[in-house]
mmCIF file of C-alpha atoms and ligand atoms in Angstrom:
data_model
loop_
_atom_site.group_PDB
_atom_site.id
_atom_site.type_symbol
_atom_site.label_atom_id
_atom_site.label_comp_id
_atom_site.label_asym_id
_atom_site.label_seq_id
_atom_site.Cartn_x
_atom_site.Cartn_y
_atom_site.Cartn_z
ATOM 1 C CA UNK A 1 -4.027 31.378 3.998
ATOM 2 C CA UNK A 2 -0.981 29.230 3.202
ATOM 3 C CA UNK A 3 -1.119 28.391 -0.462
ATOM 4 C CA UNK A 4 1.925 26.195 -0.819
ATOM 5 C CA UNK A 5 2.964 23.124 1.124
ATOM 6 C CA UNK A 6 5.300 20.178 0.631
ATOM 7 C CA UNK A 7 4.790 16.820 2.290
ATOM 8 C CA UNK A 8 6.335 13.405 2.124
ATOM 9 C CA UNK A 9 5.001 9.950 2.827
ATOM 10 C CA UNK A 10 6.355 6.421 2.633
ATOM 11 C CA UNK A 11 4.807 3.494 0.850
ATOM 12 C CA UNK A 12 3.369 0.603 2.838
ATOM 13 C CA UNK A 13 2.995 -3.118 2.278
ATOM 14 C CA UNK A 14 -0.058 -4.905 3.613
ATOM 15 C CA UNK A 15 0.533 -8.020 5.703
ATOM 16 C CA UNK A 16 -3.220 -8.570 5.836
ATOM 17 C CA UNK A 17 -4.592 -7.403 2.521
ATOM 18 C CA UNK A 18 -7.322 -5.045 1.424
ATOM 19 C CA UNK A 19 -9.051 -6.817 -1.444
ATOM 20 C CA UNK A 20 -12.548 -5.707 -2.364
ATOM 21 C CA UNK A 21 -14.617 -2.564 -2.005
ATOM 22 C CA UNK A 22 -18.055 -2.189 -0.489
ATOM 23 C CA UNK A 23 -18.269 1.311 -1.993
ATOM 24 C CA UNK A 24 -16.208 2.067 -5.084
ATOM 25 C CA UNK A 25 -16.680 5.845 -5.069
ATOM 26 C CA UNK A 26 -15.587 6.274 -1.449
ATOM 27 C CA UNK A 27 -13.022 3.431 -1.484
ATOM 28 C CA UNK A 28 -14.661 1.646 1.405
ATOM 29 C CA UNK A 29 -13.229 -1.831 1.944
ATOM 30 C CA UNK A 30 -15.028 -5.102 2.548
ATOM 31 C CA UNK A 31 -12.435 -5.964 5.201
ATOM 32 C CA UNK A 32 -9.857 -4.412 7.498
ATOM 33 C CA UNK A 33 -6.145 -4.585 6.636
ATOM 34 C CA UNK A 34 -2.804 -4.286 8.420
ATOM 35 C CA UNK A 35 0.441 -2.939 6.999
ATOM 36 C CA UNK A 36 4.041 -1.967 7.546
ATOM 37 C CA UNK A 37 5.084 1.479 6.348
ATOM 38 C CA UNK A 38 8.418 1.293 4.532
ATOM 39 C CA UNK A 39 11.306 3.618 5.083
ATOM 40 C CA UNK A 40 13.143 4.570 1.905
ATOM 41 C CA UNK A 41 10.186 4.278 -0.465
ATOM 42 C CA UNK A 42 9.032 7.856 -0.355
ATOM 43 C CA UNK A 43 6.944 10.274 -2.378
ATOM 44 C CA UNK A 44 7.476 14.007 -1.945
ATOM 45 C CA UNK A 45 4.711 16.285 -3.174
ATOM 46 C CA UNK A 46 4.353 20.064 -3.410
ATOM 47 C CA UNK A 47 0.956 21.666 -3.900
ATOM 48 C CA UNK A 48 0.362 25.327 -4.860
ATOM 49 C CA UNK A 49 -3.151 26.738 -4.965
ATOM 50 C CA UNK A 50 -3.279 29.909 -7.047
ATOM 51 C CA UNK A 51 -6.000 32.176 -8.404
ATOM 52 C CA UNK A 52 -3.940 32.530 -11.576
ATOM 53 C CA UNK A 53 -4.259 28.854 -12.548
ATOM 54 C CA UNK A 54 -7.037 27.990 -14.970
ATOM 55 C CA UNK A 55 -6.862 24.237 -14.506
ATOM 56 C CA UNK A 56 -5.193 21.716 -12.231
ATOM 57 C CA UNK A 57 -1.755 20.639 -13.440
ATOM 58 C CA UNK A 58 -0.108 17.548 -11.973
ATOM 59 C CA UNK A 59 3.338 16.145 -12.687
ATOM 60 C CA UNK A 60 4.843 12.888 -11.466
ATOM 61 C CA UNK A 61 8.620 12.589 -11.642
ATOM 62 C CA UNK A 62 8.680 15.595 -13.984
ATOM 63 C CA UNK A 63 6.125 14.170 -16.423
ATOM 64 C CA UNK A 64 2.757 15.945 -16.772
ATOM 65 C CA UNK A 65 -0.301 13.747 -16.213
ATOM 66 C CA UNK A 66 -3.111 13.888 -18.767
ATOM 67 C CA UNK A 67 -6.540 12.410 -19.506
ATOM 68 C CA UNK A 68 -7.944 9.929 -16.993
ATOM 69 C CA UNK A 69 -4.891 10.178 -14.692
ATOM 70 C CA UNK A 70 -5.312 13.944 -14.449
ATOM 71 C CA UNK A 71 -9.094 13.641 -14.022
ATOM 72 C CA UNK A 72 -8.522 11.290 -11.072
ATOM 73 C CA UNK A 73 -6.203 13.829 -9.438
ATOM 74 C CA UNK A 74 -8.632 16.712 -10.047
ATOM 75 C CA UNK A 75 -11.428 14.713 -8.434
ATOM 76 C CA UNK A 76 -9.213 14.181 -5.419
ATOM 77 C CA UNK A 77 -8.338 17.897 -5.317
ATOM 78 C CA UNK A 78 -12.103 18.617 -5.433
ATOM 79 C CA UNK A 79 -12.412 16.864 -2.057
ATOM 80 C CA UNK A 80 -9.877 19.300 -0.603
ATOM 81 C CA UNK A 81 -11.507 22.290 -2.347
ATOM 82 C CA UNK A 82 -14.886 21.323 -0.888
ATOM 83 C CA UNK A 83 -13.484 20.868 2.611
ATOM 84 C CA UNK A 84 -11.598 24.174 2.492
ATOM 85 C CA UNK A 85 -14.365 26.090 0.711
ATOM 86 C CA UNK A 86 -12.076 27.255 -2.089
ATOM 87 C CA UNK A 87 -12.361 27.120 -5.845
ATOM 88 C CA UNK A 88 -8.693 27.689 -6.719
ATOM 89 C CA UNK A 89 -6.906 25.356 -9.098
ATOM 90 C CA UNK A 90 -3.692 23.631 -8.082
ATOM 91 C CA UNK A 91 -0.249 22.878 -9.413
ATOM 92 C CA UNK A 92 0.988 19.587 -7.999
ATOM 93 C CA UNK A 93 4.549 18.334 -8.360
ATOM 94 C CA UNK A 94 5.285 14.855 -7.107
ATOM 95 C CA UNK A 95 8.517 12.841 -7.035
ATOM 96 C CA UNK A 96 9.041 9.230 -6.061
ATOM 97 C CA UNK A 97 12.471 8.356 -4.738
ATOM 98 C CA UNK A 98 11.994 4.702 -5.715
ATOM 99 C CA UNK A 99 11.839 3.279 -9.212
ATOM 100 C CA UNK A 100 8.278 3.793 -10.473
ATOM 101 C CA UNK A 101 9.210 2.012 -13.678
ATOM 102 C CA UNK A 102 9.921 -1.096 -11.615
ATOM 103 C CA UNK A 103 6.199 -1.479 -11.101
ATOM 104 C CA UNK A 104 6.215 -0.713 -7.395
ATOM 105 C CA UNK A 105 2.932 0.683 -6.185
ATOM 106 C CA UNK A 106 3.278 4.386 -5.538
ATOM 107 C CA UNK A 107 -0.383 5.191 -4.973
ATOM 108 C CA UNK A 108 -0.154 4.662 -1.203
ATOM 109 C CA UNK A 109 2.736 7.071 -0.631
ATOM 110 C CA UNK A 110 1.460 9.333 -3.420
ATOM 111 C CA UNK A 111 -2.042 9.959 -2.096
ATOM 112 C CA UNK A 112 -0.845 10.170 1.520
ATOM 113 C CA UNK A 113 1.665 12.909 0.597
ATOM 114 C CA UNK A 114 -0.890 14.646 -1.619
ATOM 115 C CA UNK A 115 -3.597 14.596 1.077
ATOM 116 C CA UNK A 116 -1.265 16.269 3.565
ATOM 117 C CA UNK A 117 0.295 18.819 1.180
ATOM 118 C CA UNK A 118 -2.982 19.797 -0.514
ATOM 119 C CA UNK A 119 -4.961 20.158 2.723
ATOM 120 C CA UNK A 120 -2.214 22.080 4.505
ATOM 121 C CA UNK A 121 -1.708 24.428 1.542
ATOM 122 C CA UNK A 122 -5.468 25.042 1.495
ATOM 123 C CA UNK A 123 -5.318 26.202 5.122
ATOM 124 C CA UNK A 124 -6.790 23.032 6.632
ATOM 125 C CA UNK A 125 -5.202 21.518 9.722
ATOM 126 C CA UNK A 126 -6.488 17.972 9.519
ATOM 127 C CA UNK A 127 -6.052 15.451 12.320
ATOM 128 C CA UNK A 128 -4.294 12.212 11.282
ATOM 129 C CA UNK A 129 -7.649 10.412 11.268
ATOM 130 C CA UNK A 130 -9.197 12.946 8.889
ATOM 131 C CA UNK A 131 -6.092 12.839 6.714
ATOM 132 C CA UNK A 132 -6.374 9.067 6.574
ATOM 133 C CA UNK A 133 -10.012 9.344 5.460
ATOM 134 C CA UNK A 134 -9.008 11.868 2.798
ATOM 135 C CA UNK A 135 -6.042 9.812 1.529
ATOM 136 C CA UNK A 136 -8.266 6.706 1.445
ATOM 137 C CA UNK A 137 -10.460 8.359 -1.160
ATOM 138 C CA UNK A 138 -7.481 8.671 -3.514
ATOM 139 C CA UNK A 139 -6.298 5.100 -2.989
ATOM 140 C CA UNK A 140 -7.448 2.733 -0.257
ATOM 141 C CA UNK A 141 -3.954 1.694 0.787
ATOM 142 C CA UNK A 142 -2.949 5.382 1.152
ATOM 143 C CA UNK A 143 -5.086 5.575 4.310
ATOM 144 C CA UNK A 144 -2.386 3.470 6.022
ATOM 145 C CA UNK A 145 0.616 5.529 4.797
ATOM 146 C CA UNK A 146 -0.436 8.473 6.967
ATOM 147 C CA UNK A 147 1.041 6.455 9.847
ATOM 148 C CA UNK A 148 4.533 5.156 10.487
ATOM 149 C CA UNK A 149 5.383 1.637 11.611
ATOM 150 C CA UNK A 150 2.475 -0.802 11.658
ATOM 151 C CA UNK A 151 -1.010 0.474 10.873
ATOM 152 C CA UNK A 152 -4.476 -0.994 10.677
ATOM 153 C CA UNK A 153 -7.133 0.340 8.336
ATOM 154 C CA UNK A 154 -10.545 -0.318 9.815
ATOM 155 C CA UNK A 155 -13.295 -1.538 7.573
ATOM 156 C CA UNK A 156 -15.878 0.689 9.229
ATOM 157 C CA UNK A 157 -19.625 0.228 9.061
ATOM 158 C CA UNK A 158 -21.167 3.538 8.060
ATOM 159 C CA UNK A 159 -22.074 4.180 4.399
ATOM 160 C CA UNK A 160 -20.372 7.607 4.434
ATOM 161 C CA UNK A 161 -16.977 6.161 5.378
ATOM 162 C CA UNK A 162 -16.425 8.371 8.429
ATOM 163 C CA UNK A 163 -15.427 5.301 10.461
ATOM 164 C CA UNK A 164 -13.151 3.775 7.816
ATOM 165 C CA UNK A 165 -9.663 5.095 8.574
ATOM 166 C CA UNK A 166 -6.273 3.779 9.561
ATOM 167 C CA UNK A 167 -4.650 3.947 12.985
ATOM 168 C CA UNK A 168 -1.122 3.313 14.120
ATOM 169 C CA UNK A 169 -0.729 0.001 15.935
ATOM 170 C CA UNK A 170 3.000 0.280 16.630
ATOM 171 C CA UNK A 171 5.474 3.097 15.911
ATOM 172 C CA UNK A 172 8.583 2.283 13.857
ATOM 173 C CA UNK A 173 10.987 2.590 16.804
ATOM 174 C CA UNK A 174 9.040 0.022 18.866
ATOM 175 C CA UNK A 175 10.231 -2.888 16.700
ATOM 176 C CA UNK A 176 13.206 -1.464 14.834
ATOM 177 C CA UNK A 177 14.858 -4.696 13.683
ATOM 178 C CA UNK A 178 11.966 -5.716 11.414
ATOM 179 C CA UNK A 179 12.914 -5.594 7.736
ATOM 180 C CA UNK A 180 11.019 -5.848 4.467
ATOM 181 C CA UNK A 181 12.898 -6.942 1.394
ATOM 182 C CA UNK A 182 11.318 -5.734 -1.826
ATOM 183 C CA UNK A 183 12.340 -8.016 -4.669
ATOM 184 C CA UNK A 184 11.810 -6.267 -7.982
ATOM 185 C CA UNK A 185 11.424 -8.347 -11.127
ATOM 186 C CA UNK A 186 12.225 -7.354 -14.666
ATOM 187 C CA UNK A 187 9.394 -5.023 -15.681
ATOM 188 C CA UNK A 188 6.478 -6.333 -17.742
ATOM 189 C CA UNK A 189 3.155 -4.643 -18.425
ATOM 190 C CA UNK A 190 0.698 -5.064 -15.536
ATOM 191 C CA UNK A 191 -2.248 -7.177 -16.725
ATOM 192 C CA UNK A 192 -4.969 -5.439 -14.706
ATOM 193 C CA UNK A 193 -5.127 -2.614 -12.140
ATOM 194 C CA UNK A 194 -5.856 -3.457 -8.503
ATOM 195 C CA UNK A 195 -9.100 -1.455 -8.755
ATOM 196 C CA UNK A 196 -10.374 -3.522 -11.697
ATOM 197 C CA UNK A 197 -8.987 -6.734 -10.211
ATOM 198 C CA UNK A 198 -10.893 -6.217 -6.972
ATOM 199 C CA UNK A 199 -14.155 -5.443 -8.714
ATOM 200 C CA UNK A 200 -13.903 -8.547 -10.854
ATOM 201 C CA UNK A 201 -12.984 -10.738 -7.880
ATOM 202 C CA UNK A 202 -15.878 -9.528 -5.745
ATOM 203 C CA UNK A 203 -18.275 -10.056 -8.666
ATOM 204 C CA UNK A 204 -17.175 -13.490 -9.877
ATOM 205 C CA UNK A 205 -14.883 -15.445 -7.547
ATOM 206 C CA UNK A 206 -16.601 -18.354 -5.786
ATOM 207 C CA UNK A 207 -13.734 -18.129 -3.264
ATOM 208 C CA UNK A 208 -14.533 -14.561 -2.294
ATOM 209 C CA UNK A 209 -17.069 -15.512 0.423
ATOM 210 C CA UNK A 210 -14.354 -17.684 2.007
ATOM 211 C CA UNK A 211 -12.003 -14.698 1.976
ATOM 212 C CA UNK A 212 -14.597 -12.601 3.791
ATOM 213 C CA UNK A 213 -15.299 -15.352 6.307
ATOM 214 C CA UNK A 214 -11.657 -15.786 7.289
ATOM 215 C CA UNK A 215 -9.893 -12.447 6.856
ATOM 216 C CA UNK A 216 -11.139 -11.158 10.230
ATOM 217 C CA UNK A 217 -9.421 -14.055 12.010
ATOM 218 C CA UNK A 218 -6.222 -13.358 10.013
ATOM 219 C CA UNK A 219 -6.351 -9.759 11.139
ATOM 220 C CA UNK A 220 -6.797 -10.783 14.787
ATOM 221 C CA UNK A 221 -3.897 -13.240 14.530
ATOM 222 C CA UNK A 222 -1.656 -10.608 12.899
ATOM 223 C CA UNK A 223 -2.466 -8.006 15.549
ATOM 224 C CA UNK A 224 -1.763 -10.516 18.311
ATOM 225 C CA UNK A 225 1.544 -11.571 16.715
ATOM 226 C CA UNK A 226 2.521 -7.933 16.266
ATOM 227 C CA UNK A 227 1.898 -7.001 19.892
ATOM 228 C CA UNK A 228 3.880 -10.075 20.979
ATOM 229 C CA UNK A 229 6.647 -9.105 18.479
ATOM 230 C CA UNK A 230 6.435 -12.672 17.221
ATOM 231 C CA UNK A 231 7.884 -12.429 13.718
ATOM 232 C CA UNK A 232 7.245 -16.070 12.885
ATOM 233 C CA UNK A 233 3.556 -15.850 13.782
ATOM 234 C CA UNK A 234 3.193 -12.546 11.925
ATOM 235 C CA UNK A 235 5.002 -13.851 8.851
ATOM 236 C CA UNK A 236 3.015 -17.081 8.850
ATOM 237 C CA UNK A 237 -0.375 -15.370 8.830
ATOM 238 C CA UNK A 238 0.806 -12.716 6.339
ATOM 239 C CA UNK A 239 2.059 -15.312 3.844
ATOM 240 C CA UNK A 240 -1.132 -17.358 4.131
ATOM 241 C CA UNK A 241 -3.293 -14.254 3.761
ATOM 242 C CA UNK A 242 -1.465 -13.152 0.593
ATOM 243 C CA UNK A 243 -1.848 -16.611 -0.947
ATOM 244 C CA UNK A 244 -5.539 -16.600 -0.039
ATOM 245 C CA UNK A 245 -6.020 -13.238 -1.730
ATOM 246 C CA UNK A 246 -4.330 -14.556 -4.868
ATOM 247 C CA UNK A 247 -6.531 -17.652 -4.709
ATOM 248 C CA UNK A 248 -9.589 -15.406 -4.971
ATOM 249 C CA UNK A 249 -8.057 -13.741 -8.042
ATOM 250 C CA UNK A 250 -7.180 -17.035 -9.695
ATOM 251 C CA UNK A 251 -10.789 -18.128 -9.414
ATOM 252 C CA UNK A 252 -12.334 -15.068 -11.071
ATOM 253 C CA UNK A 253 -13.614 -15.103 -14.622
ATOM 254 C CA UNK A 254 -11.486 -14.357 -16.555
ATOM 255 C CA UNK A 255 -8.610 -15.445 -14.308
ATOM 256 C CA UNK A 256 -6.265 -12.863 -12.866
ATOM 257 C CA UNK A 257 -2.706 -14.060 -12.336
ATOM 258 C CA UNK A 258 -0.150 -11.427 -11.411
ATOM 259 C CA UNK A 259 2.665 -13.929 -10.879
ATOM 260 C CA UNK A 260 5.511 -14.479 -13.326
ATOM 261 C CA UNK A 261 7.734 -17.595 -13.312
ATOM 262 C CA UNK A 262 10.267 -15.629 -11.253
ATOM 263 C CA UNK A 263 7.559 -14.826 -8.688
ATOM 264 C CA UNK A 264 7.000 -18.550 -8.155
ATOM 265 C CA UNK A 265 10.743 -19.271 -8.121
ATOM 266 C CA UNK A 266 11.113 -16.681 -5.353
ATOM 267 C CA UNK A 267 8.319 -18.267 -3.317
ATOM 268 C CA UNK A 268 10.093 -21.639 -3.490
ATOM 269 C CA UNK A 269 13.416 -20.024 -2.621
ATOM 270 C CA UNK A 270 11.919 -18.302 0.455
ATOM 271 C CA UNK A 271 10.528 -21.677 1.603
ATOM 272 C CA UNK A 272 13.900 -23.390 1.012
ATOM 273 C CA UNK A 273 15.765 -20.713 2.930
ATOM 274 C CA UNK A 274 13.267 -21.011 5.749
ATOM 275 C CA UNK A 275 13.859 -24.758 5.905
ATOM 276 C CA UNK A 276 17.577 -23.903 6.163
ATOM 277 C CA UNK A 277 16.902 -21.726 9.192
ATOM 278 C CA UNK A 278 16.752 -18.292 7.532
ATOM 279 C CA UNK A 279 13.463 -16.711 8.567
ATOM 280 C CA UNK A 280 11.542 -14.962 5.796
ATOM 281 C CA UNK A 281 7.847 -14.854 4.839
ATOM 282 C CA UNK A 282 6.659 -13.485 1.511
ATOM 283 C CA UNK A 283 3.728 -11.376 0.520
ATOM 284 C CA UNK A 284 2.674 -10.395 -3.011
ATOM 285 C CA UNK A 285 0.376 -7.581 -4.141
ATOM 286 C CA UNK A 286 -1.321 -6.860 -7.454
ATOM 287 C CA UNK A 287 1.878 -7.385 -9.436
ATOM 288 C CA UNK A 288 4.741 -9.866 -9.865
ATOM 289 C CA UNK A 289 7.149 -8.419 -7.266
ATOM 290 C CA UNK A 290 7.744 -10.283 -4.029
ATOM 291 C CA UNK A 291 8.159 -8.673 -0.614
ATOM 292 C CA UNK A 292 9.740 -10.642 2.206
ATOM 293 C CA UNK A 293 9.317 -9.981 5.910
ATOM 294 C CA UNK A 294 12.401 -10.765 7.981
ATOM 295 C CA UNK A 295 14.708 -9.240 10.583
ATOM 296 C CA UNK A 296 17.963 -7.341 10.571
ATOM 297 C CA UNK A 297 20.039 -10.345 11.586
ATOM 298 C CA UNK A 298 19.093 -12.290 8.439
ATOM 299 C CA UNK A 299 18.628 -9.534 5.892
ATOM 300 C CA UNK A 300 22.003 -9.843 4.194
ATOM 301 C CA UNK A 301 21.840 -13.595 3.617
ATOM 302 C CA UNK A 302 18.262 -13.369 2.436
ATOM 303 C CA UNK A 303 18.898 -10.401 0.132
ATOM 304 C CA UNK A 304 21.914 -12.105 -1.477
ATOM 305 C CA UNK A 305 20.087 -15.390 -1.954
ATOM 306 C CA UNK A 306 17.017 -13.767 -3.523
ATOM 307 C CA UNK A 307 19.057 -11.400 -5.712
ATOM 308 C CA UNK A 308 20.638 -14.505 -7.246
ATOM 309 C CA UNK A 309 17.292 -15.890 -8.490
ATOM 310 C CA UNK A 310 17.042 -15.629 -12.272
ATOM 311 C CA UNK A 311 14.800 -12.778 -13.433
ATOM 312 C CA UNK A 312 15.338 -10.608 -10.358
ATOM 313 C CA UNK A 313 16.284 -7.063 -11.285
ATOM 314 C CA UNK A 314 17.069 -5.638 -7.867
ATOM 315 C CA UNK A 315 16.333 -5.967 -4.165
ATOM 316 C CA UNK A 316 15.527 -3.064 -1.875
ATOM 317 C CA UNK A 317 15.931 -3.363 1.880
ATOM 318 C CA UNK A 318 13.415 -1.352 3.914
ATOM 319 C CA UNK A 319 13.182 -0.606 7.633
ATOM 320 C CA UNK A 320 9.928 0.426 9.329
ATOM 321 C CA UNK A 321 9.206 3.922 8.018
ATOM 322 C CA UNK A 322 7.629 7.026 9.482
ATOM 323 C CA UNK A 323 4.256 8.588 8.821
ATOM 324 C CA UNK A 324 3.371 11.374 6.423
ATOM 325 C CA UNK A 325 4.990 14.679 7.363
ATOM 326 C CA UNK A 326 5.368 18.217 6.122
ATOM 327 C CA UNK A 327 8.792 19.077 4.734
HETATM 328 O O1 PMV B 401 -5.006 0.920 -2.641
HETATM 329 P P1 PMV B 401 -4.991 0.204 -3.931
HETATM 330 O O2 PMV B 401 -6.197 0.512 -4.753
HETATM 331 O O3 PMV B 401 -3.688 0.411 -4.662
HETATM 332 O O4 PMV B 401 -5.100 -1.379 -3.623
HETATM 333 C C1 PMV B 401 -4.118 -2.081 -2.919
HETATM 334 C C2 PMV B 401 -4.362 -3.548 -3.001
HETATM 335 C C3 PMV B 401 -3.273 -4.443 -2.463
HETATM 336 O O5 PMV B 401 -2.005 -3.823 -2.585
HETATM 337 C C4 PMV B 401 -3.246 -5.735 -3.270
HETATM 338 C C5 PMV B 401 -3.527 -4.823 -1.004
HETATM 339 C C6 PMV B 401 -3.245 -3.777 0.042
HETATM 340 O O6 PMV B 401 -3.884 -3.882 1.093
HETATM 341 O O7 PMV B 401 -2.397 -2.901 -0.135
#
């Protein structure tokens, strides 16, 4: 049995968002979502299973995890232990090549890389679909990072989650001039995790039923735009879907607002630039950073203009990335 494996996976940004769980333990979503996997925002993870280890040990960027963070990882490793029929403990070493301190979500790339490395090291040869189901149980969005390019995570219907996995809609090389600009703001403490934010929204937002009623049509429109390689149509539905998700958060009790003044300034700037003929459509996740969908021809102008907005710390330019792979 192989006992060591290293894998890497890229982060992804949803253009149609996952917001709300129908099963919290299994990370089953209330709706399907669609994302772009980002080149250059990568997690690399090595897993060793060894009879000599007495407990799981996990480090992220050289720092050992403890308490609830470690418990979460051990629970995830239990899924792999159960599948492989082993009881060994693991040493997990994970590195992000992008600034974690900047508040960029690393759970998608992290759990996708961990799912592949841990299962492979345990002697399992999982199909991409099974890997996606496994990664999903660490973090919902990680189900999509198993795949490169554009991916769709299906809501599924069954209570056990066997039909809730991601699939590739378009490989990265099929639409290579798409770009995602990740605009990183000066770091501030995150008010509430996405997990807690979703739970609260589903429980208390009067707008949540409207989200559920309309997100399926957004997903259809995004898929159609993607297959037509119509960036404007894709950007338009993605921007509207992100704003709709934030509208559900704003109307929870107590209110959740992830935006900072710079977030709003960036939204206005993207609209201004668009009026001036520079195509860009923003999306925002459970944090203040702004991601902008555009194309190669306009990336430089857009990046320079957004970097100049007060409160912006840095901008990262990402191409469509590849799926999780062994190193
Ligand atoms: O997978 P999680 O638990 O990190 O949740 C991700 C939630 C959003 O980023 C806001 C939306 C998404 O689909 O990625």
